[in-house]
PDB file of C-alpha atoms in Angstrom:
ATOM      1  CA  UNK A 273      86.335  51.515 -18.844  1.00  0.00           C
ATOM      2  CA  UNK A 274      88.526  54.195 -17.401  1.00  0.00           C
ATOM      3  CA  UNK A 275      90.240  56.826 -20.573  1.00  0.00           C
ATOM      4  CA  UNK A 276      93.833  54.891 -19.515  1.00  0.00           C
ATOM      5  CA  UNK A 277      92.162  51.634 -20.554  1.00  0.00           C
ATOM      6  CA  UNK A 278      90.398  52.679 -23.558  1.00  0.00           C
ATOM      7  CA  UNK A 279      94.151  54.303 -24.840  1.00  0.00           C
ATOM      8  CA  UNK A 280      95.863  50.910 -23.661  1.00  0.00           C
ATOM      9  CA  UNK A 281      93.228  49.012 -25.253  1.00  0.00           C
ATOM     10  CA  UNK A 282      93.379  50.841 -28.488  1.00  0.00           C
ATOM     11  CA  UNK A 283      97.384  50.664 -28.717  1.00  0.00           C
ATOM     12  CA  UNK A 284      97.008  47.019 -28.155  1.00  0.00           C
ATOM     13  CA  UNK A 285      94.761  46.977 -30.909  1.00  0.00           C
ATOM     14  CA  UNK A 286      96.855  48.982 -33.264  1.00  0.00           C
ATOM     15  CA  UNK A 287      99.810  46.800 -32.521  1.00  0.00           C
ATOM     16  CA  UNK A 288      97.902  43.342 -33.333  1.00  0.00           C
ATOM     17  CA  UNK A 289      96.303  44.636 -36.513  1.00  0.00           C
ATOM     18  CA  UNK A 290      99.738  45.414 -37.589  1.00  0.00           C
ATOM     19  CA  UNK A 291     101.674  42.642 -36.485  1.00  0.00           C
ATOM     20  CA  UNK A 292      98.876  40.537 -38.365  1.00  0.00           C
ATOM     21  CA  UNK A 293      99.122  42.765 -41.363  1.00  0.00           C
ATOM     22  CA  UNK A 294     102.992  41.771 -41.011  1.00  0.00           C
ATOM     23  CA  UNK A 295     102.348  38.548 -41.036  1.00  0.00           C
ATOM     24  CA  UNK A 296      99.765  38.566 -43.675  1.00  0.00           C
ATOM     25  CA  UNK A 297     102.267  40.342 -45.943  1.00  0.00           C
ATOM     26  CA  UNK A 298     105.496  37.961 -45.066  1.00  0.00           C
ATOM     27  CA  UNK A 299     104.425  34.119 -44.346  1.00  0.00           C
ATOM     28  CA  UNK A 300     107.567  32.849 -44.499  1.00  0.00           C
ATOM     29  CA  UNK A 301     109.127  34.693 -41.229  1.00  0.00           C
ATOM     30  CA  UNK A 302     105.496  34.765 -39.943  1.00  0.00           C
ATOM     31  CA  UNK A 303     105.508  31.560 -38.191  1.00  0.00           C
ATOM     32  CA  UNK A 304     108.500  32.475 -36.096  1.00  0.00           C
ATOM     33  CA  UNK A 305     106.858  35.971 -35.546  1.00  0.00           C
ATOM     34  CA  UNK A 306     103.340  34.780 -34.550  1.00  0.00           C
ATOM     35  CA  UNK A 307     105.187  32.404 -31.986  1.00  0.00           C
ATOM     36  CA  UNK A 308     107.108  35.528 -30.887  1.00  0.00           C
ATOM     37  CA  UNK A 309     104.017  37.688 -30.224  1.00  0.00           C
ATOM     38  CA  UNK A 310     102.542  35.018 -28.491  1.00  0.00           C
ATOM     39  CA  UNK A 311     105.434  34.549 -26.308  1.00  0.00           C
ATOM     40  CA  UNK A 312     106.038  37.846 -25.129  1.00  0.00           C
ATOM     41  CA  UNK A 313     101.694  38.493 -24.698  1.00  0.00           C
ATOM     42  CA  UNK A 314     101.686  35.801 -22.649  1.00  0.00           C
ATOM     43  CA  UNK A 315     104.719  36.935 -20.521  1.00  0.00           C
ATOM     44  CA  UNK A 316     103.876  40.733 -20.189  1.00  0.00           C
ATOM     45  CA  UNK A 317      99.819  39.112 -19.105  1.00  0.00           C
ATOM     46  CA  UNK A 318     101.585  37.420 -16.274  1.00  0.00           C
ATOM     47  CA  UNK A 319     103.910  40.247 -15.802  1.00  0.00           C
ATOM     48  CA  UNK A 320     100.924  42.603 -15.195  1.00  0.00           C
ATOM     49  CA  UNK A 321      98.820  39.526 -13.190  1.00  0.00           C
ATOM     50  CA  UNK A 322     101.898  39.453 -10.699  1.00  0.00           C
ATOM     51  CA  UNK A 323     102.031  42.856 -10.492  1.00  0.00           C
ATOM     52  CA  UNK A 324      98.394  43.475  -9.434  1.00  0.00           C
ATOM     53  CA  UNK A 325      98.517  40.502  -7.438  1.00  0.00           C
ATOM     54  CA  UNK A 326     101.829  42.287  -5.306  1.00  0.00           C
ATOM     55  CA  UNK A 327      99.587  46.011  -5.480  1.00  0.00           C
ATOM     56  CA  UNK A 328      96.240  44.755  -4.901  1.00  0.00           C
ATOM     57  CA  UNK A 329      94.879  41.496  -5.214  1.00  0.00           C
ATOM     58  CA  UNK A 330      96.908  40.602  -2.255  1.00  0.00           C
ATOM     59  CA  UNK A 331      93.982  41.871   0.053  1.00  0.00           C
ATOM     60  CA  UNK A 332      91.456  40.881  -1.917  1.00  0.00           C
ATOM     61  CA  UNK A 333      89.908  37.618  -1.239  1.00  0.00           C
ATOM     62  CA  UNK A 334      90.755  34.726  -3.180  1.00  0.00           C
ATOM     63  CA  UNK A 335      93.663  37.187  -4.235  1.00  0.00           C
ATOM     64  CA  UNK A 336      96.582  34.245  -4.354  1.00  0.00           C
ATOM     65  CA  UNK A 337      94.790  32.812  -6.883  1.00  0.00           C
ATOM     66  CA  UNK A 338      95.797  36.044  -9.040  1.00  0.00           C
ATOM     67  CA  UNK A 339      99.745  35.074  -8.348  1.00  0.00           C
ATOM     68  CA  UNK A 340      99.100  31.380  -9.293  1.00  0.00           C
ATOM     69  CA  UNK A 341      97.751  32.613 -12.801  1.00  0.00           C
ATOM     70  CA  UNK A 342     100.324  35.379 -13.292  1.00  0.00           C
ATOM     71  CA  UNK A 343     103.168  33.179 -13.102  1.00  0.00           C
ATOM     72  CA  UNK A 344     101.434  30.301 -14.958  1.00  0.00           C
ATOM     73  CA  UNK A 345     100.946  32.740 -17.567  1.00  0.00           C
ATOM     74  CA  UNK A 346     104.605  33.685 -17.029  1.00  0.00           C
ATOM     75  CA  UNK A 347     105.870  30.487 -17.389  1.00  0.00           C
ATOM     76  CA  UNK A 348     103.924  29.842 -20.713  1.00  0.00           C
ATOM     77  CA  UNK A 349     105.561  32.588 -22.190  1.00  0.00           C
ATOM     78  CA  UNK A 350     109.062  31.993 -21.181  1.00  0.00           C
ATOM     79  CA  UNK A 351     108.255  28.205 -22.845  1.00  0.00           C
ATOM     80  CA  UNK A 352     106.622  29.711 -25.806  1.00  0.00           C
ATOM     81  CA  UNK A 353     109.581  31.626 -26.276  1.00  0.00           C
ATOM     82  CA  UNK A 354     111.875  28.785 -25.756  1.00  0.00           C
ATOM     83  CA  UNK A 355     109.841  26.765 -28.547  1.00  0.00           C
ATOM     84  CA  UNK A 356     111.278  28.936 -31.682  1.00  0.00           C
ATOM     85  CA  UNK A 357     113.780  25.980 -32.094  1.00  0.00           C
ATOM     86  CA  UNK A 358     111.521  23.135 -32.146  1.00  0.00           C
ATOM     87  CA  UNK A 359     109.758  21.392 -35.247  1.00  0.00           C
ATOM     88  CA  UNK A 360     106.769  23.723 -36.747  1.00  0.00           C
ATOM     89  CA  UNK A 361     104.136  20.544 -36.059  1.00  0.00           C
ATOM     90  CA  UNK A 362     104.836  20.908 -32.215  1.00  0.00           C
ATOM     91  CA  UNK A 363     104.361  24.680 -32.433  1.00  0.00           C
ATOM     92  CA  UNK A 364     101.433  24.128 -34.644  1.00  0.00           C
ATOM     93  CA  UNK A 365      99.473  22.424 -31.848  1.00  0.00           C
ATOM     94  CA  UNK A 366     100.817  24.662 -29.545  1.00  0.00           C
ATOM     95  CA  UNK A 367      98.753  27.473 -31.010  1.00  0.00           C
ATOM     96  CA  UNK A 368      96.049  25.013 -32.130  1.00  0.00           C
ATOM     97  CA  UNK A 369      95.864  24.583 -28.192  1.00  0.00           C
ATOM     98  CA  UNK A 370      96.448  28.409 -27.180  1.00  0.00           C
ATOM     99  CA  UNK A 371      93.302  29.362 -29.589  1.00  0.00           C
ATOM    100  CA  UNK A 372      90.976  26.202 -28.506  1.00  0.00           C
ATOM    101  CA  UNK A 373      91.577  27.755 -24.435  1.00  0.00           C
ATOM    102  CA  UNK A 374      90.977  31.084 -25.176  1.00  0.00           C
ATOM    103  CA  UNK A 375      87.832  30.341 -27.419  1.00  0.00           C
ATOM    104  CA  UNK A 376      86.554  27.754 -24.977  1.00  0.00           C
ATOM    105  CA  UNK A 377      86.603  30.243 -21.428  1.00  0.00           C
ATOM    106  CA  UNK A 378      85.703  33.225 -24.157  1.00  0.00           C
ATOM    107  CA  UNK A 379      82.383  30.787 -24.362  1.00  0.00           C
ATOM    108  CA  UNK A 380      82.055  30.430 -21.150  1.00  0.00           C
ATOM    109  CA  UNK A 381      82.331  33.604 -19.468  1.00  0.00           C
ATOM    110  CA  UNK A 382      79.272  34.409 -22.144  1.00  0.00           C
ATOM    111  CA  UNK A 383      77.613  31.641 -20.590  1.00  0.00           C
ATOM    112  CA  UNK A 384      78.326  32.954 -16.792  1.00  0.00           C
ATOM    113  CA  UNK A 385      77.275  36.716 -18.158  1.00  0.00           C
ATOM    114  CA  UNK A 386      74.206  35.548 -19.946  1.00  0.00           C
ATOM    115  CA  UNK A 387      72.687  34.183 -16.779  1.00  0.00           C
ATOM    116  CA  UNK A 388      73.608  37.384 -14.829  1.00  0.00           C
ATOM    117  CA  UNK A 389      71.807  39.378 -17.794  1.00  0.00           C
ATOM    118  CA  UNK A 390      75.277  41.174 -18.824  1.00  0.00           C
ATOM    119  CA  UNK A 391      76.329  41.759 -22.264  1.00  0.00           C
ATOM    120  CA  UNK A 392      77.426  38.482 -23.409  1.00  0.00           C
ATOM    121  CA  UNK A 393      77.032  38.296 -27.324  1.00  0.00           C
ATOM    122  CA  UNK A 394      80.705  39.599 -27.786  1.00  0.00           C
ATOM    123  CA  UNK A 395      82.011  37.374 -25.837  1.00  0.00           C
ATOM    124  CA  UNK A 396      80.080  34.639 -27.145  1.00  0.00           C
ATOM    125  CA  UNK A 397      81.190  35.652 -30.765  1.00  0.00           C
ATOM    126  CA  UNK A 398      85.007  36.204 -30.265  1.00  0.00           C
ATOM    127  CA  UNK A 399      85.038  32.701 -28.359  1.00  0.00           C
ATOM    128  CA  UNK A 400      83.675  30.907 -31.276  1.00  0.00           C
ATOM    129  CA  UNK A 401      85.394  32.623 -33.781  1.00  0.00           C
ATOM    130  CA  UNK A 402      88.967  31.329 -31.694  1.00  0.00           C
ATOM    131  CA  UNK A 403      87.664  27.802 -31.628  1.00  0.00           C
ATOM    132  CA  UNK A 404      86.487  27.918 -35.178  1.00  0.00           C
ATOM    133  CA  UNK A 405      90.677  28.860 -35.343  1.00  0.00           C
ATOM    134  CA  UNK A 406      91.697  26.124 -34.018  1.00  0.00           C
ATOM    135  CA  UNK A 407      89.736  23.954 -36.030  1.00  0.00           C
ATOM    136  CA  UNK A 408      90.900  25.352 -39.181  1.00  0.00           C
ATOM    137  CA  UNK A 409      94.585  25.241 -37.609  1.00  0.00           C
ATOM    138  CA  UNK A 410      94.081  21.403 -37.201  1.00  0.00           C
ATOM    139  CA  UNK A 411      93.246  20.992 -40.862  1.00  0.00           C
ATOM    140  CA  UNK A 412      95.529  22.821 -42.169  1.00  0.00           C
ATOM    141  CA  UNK A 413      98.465  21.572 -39.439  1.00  0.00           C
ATOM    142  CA  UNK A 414     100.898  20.897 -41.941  1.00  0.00           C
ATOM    143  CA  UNK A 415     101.238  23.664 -43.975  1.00  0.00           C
ATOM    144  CA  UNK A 416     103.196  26.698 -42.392  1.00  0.00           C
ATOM    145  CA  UNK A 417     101.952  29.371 -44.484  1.00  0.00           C
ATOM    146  CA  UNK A 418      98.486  28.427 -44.163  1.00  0.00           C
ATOM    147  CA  UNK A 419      99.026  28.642 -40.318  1.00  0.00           C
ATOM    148  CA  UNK A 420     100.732  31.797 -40.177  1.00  0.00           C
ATOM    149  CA  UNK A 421      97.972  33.308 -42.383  1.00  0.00           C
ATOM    150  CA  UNK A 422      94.930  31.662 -40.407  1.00  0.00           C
ATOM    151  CA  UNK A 423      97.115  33.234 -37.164  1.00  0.00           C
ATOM    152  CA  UNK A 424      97.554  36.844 -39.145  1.00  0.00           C
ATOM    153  CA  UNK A 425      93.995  36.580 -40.327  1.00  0.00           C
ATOM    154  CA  UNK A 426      92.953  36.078 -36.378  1.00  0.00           C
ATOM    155  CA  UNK A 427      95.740  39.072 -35.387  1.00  0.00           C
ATOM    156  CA  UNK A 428      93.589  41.121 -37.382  1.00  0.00           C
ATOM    157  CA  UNK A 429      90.088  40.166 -36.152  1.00  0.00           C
ATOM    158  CA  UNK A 430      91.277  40.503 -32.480  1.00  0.00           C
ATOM    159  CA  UNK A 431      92.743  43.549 -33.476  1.00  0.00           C
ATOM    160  CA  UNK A 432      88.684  44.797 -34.445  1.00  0.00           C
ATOM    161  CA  UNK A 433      86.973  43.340 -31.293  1.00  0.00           C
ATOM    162  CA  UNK A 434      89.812  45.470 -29.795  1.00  0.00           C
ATOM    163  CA  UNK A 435      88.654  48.399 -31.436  1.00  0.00           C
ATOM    164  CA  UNK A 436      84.870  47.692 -30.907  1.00  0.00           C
ATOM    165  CA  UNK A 437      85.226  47.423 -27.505  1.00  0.00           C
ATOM    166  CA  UNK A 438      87.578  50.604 -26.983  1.00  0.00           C
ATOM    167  CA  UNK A 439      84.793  52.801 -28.423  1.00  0.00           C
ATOM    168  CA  UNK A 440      81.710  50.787 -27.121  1.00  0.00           C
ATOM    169  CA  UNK A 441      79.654  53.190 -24.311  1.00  0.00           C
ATOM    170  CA  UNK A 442      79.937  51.674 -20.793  1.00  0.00           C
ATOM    171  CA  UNK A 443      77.417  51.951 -18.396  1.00  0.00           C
ATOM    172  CA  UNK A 444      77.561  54.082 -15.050  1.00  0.00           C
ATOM    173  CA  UNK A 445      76.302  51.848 -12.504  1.00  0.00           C
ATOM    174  CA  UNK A 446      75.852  54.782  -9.519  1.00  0.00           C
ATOM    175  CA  UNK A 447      74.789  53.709  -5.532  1.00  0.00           C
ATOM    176  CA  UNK A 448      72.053  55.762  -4.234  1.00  0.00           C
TER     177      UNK A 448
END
């Protein structure tokens, strides 16, 4: 990890512990704010996806694939933010369905890196840990609080593996 990813990677971090401290501290607005975050995370991914895809992926093979995920990714975000009008169940599931797809390629990229020998354990703990989410999200589907909380409480914990990961030592792979 290059020192311009490891200072993007911490600001990220900083800004999801506090937005989940934020919504930790004010449930009531922190449905409408977790929905927000989401939104415009998804949209500035895609943003970025496009973006390599136009400087770089482009002559890469398999490169189009890169566009076809940036502006999916895109497009979920310009829906997510289109949903702050709807009924809280429908956004409930939403993020009930956001956390189970995260948690369930998180899983199995650890899979894929764990039969190349890579480090996989992280990857194998932060994808259970966003299914385990979405399981407590479906129990708890009709309370609002309880959802923003179990979405601050998960702000927070990404937020750490953030952190962890910004000031773990890569290794130098060097060609002789």
């Amino acid at each position: 990890m290059s020192m311009l990813q490891r200072i993007s990677n911490f600001i990220s971090g900083l800004l999801s512990l506090l937005s989940g401290i934020v919504i930790l501290l004010v449930p009531e607005l922190g449905f409408r704010f977790a929905m927000l975050i989401l939104g415009f995370s998804l949209l500035i991914s895609g943003l970025r996806t496009v973006i390599f895809f136009f400087r770089m992926a482009r002559h890469m093979v398999g490169g189009r694939s890169m566009l076809y995920y940036g502006v999916i990714t895109m497009d979920f975000g310009v829906f997510t933010l289109t949903l702050t009008d709807m009924p809280r169940l429908y956004l409930a599931v939403y993020l009930v369905g956001v956390y189970a797809f995260s948690g369930v390629i998180d899983i199995m990229r650890s899979l894929e890196a764990r039969s190349y020998e890579g480090s996989w354990r992280m990857n194998l703990l932060h994808g259970s840990a966003n299914v385990a989410l979405a399981i407590l999200c479906l129990v708890f589907v009709r309370s609002a609080n309880v959802l923003a909380f179990i979405y601050g409480a998960g702000l927070i914990y990404s937020a750490i593996v953030r952190f962890i990961k910004t000031f773990r030592r890569t290794a130098v792979v060097y060609i002789q």
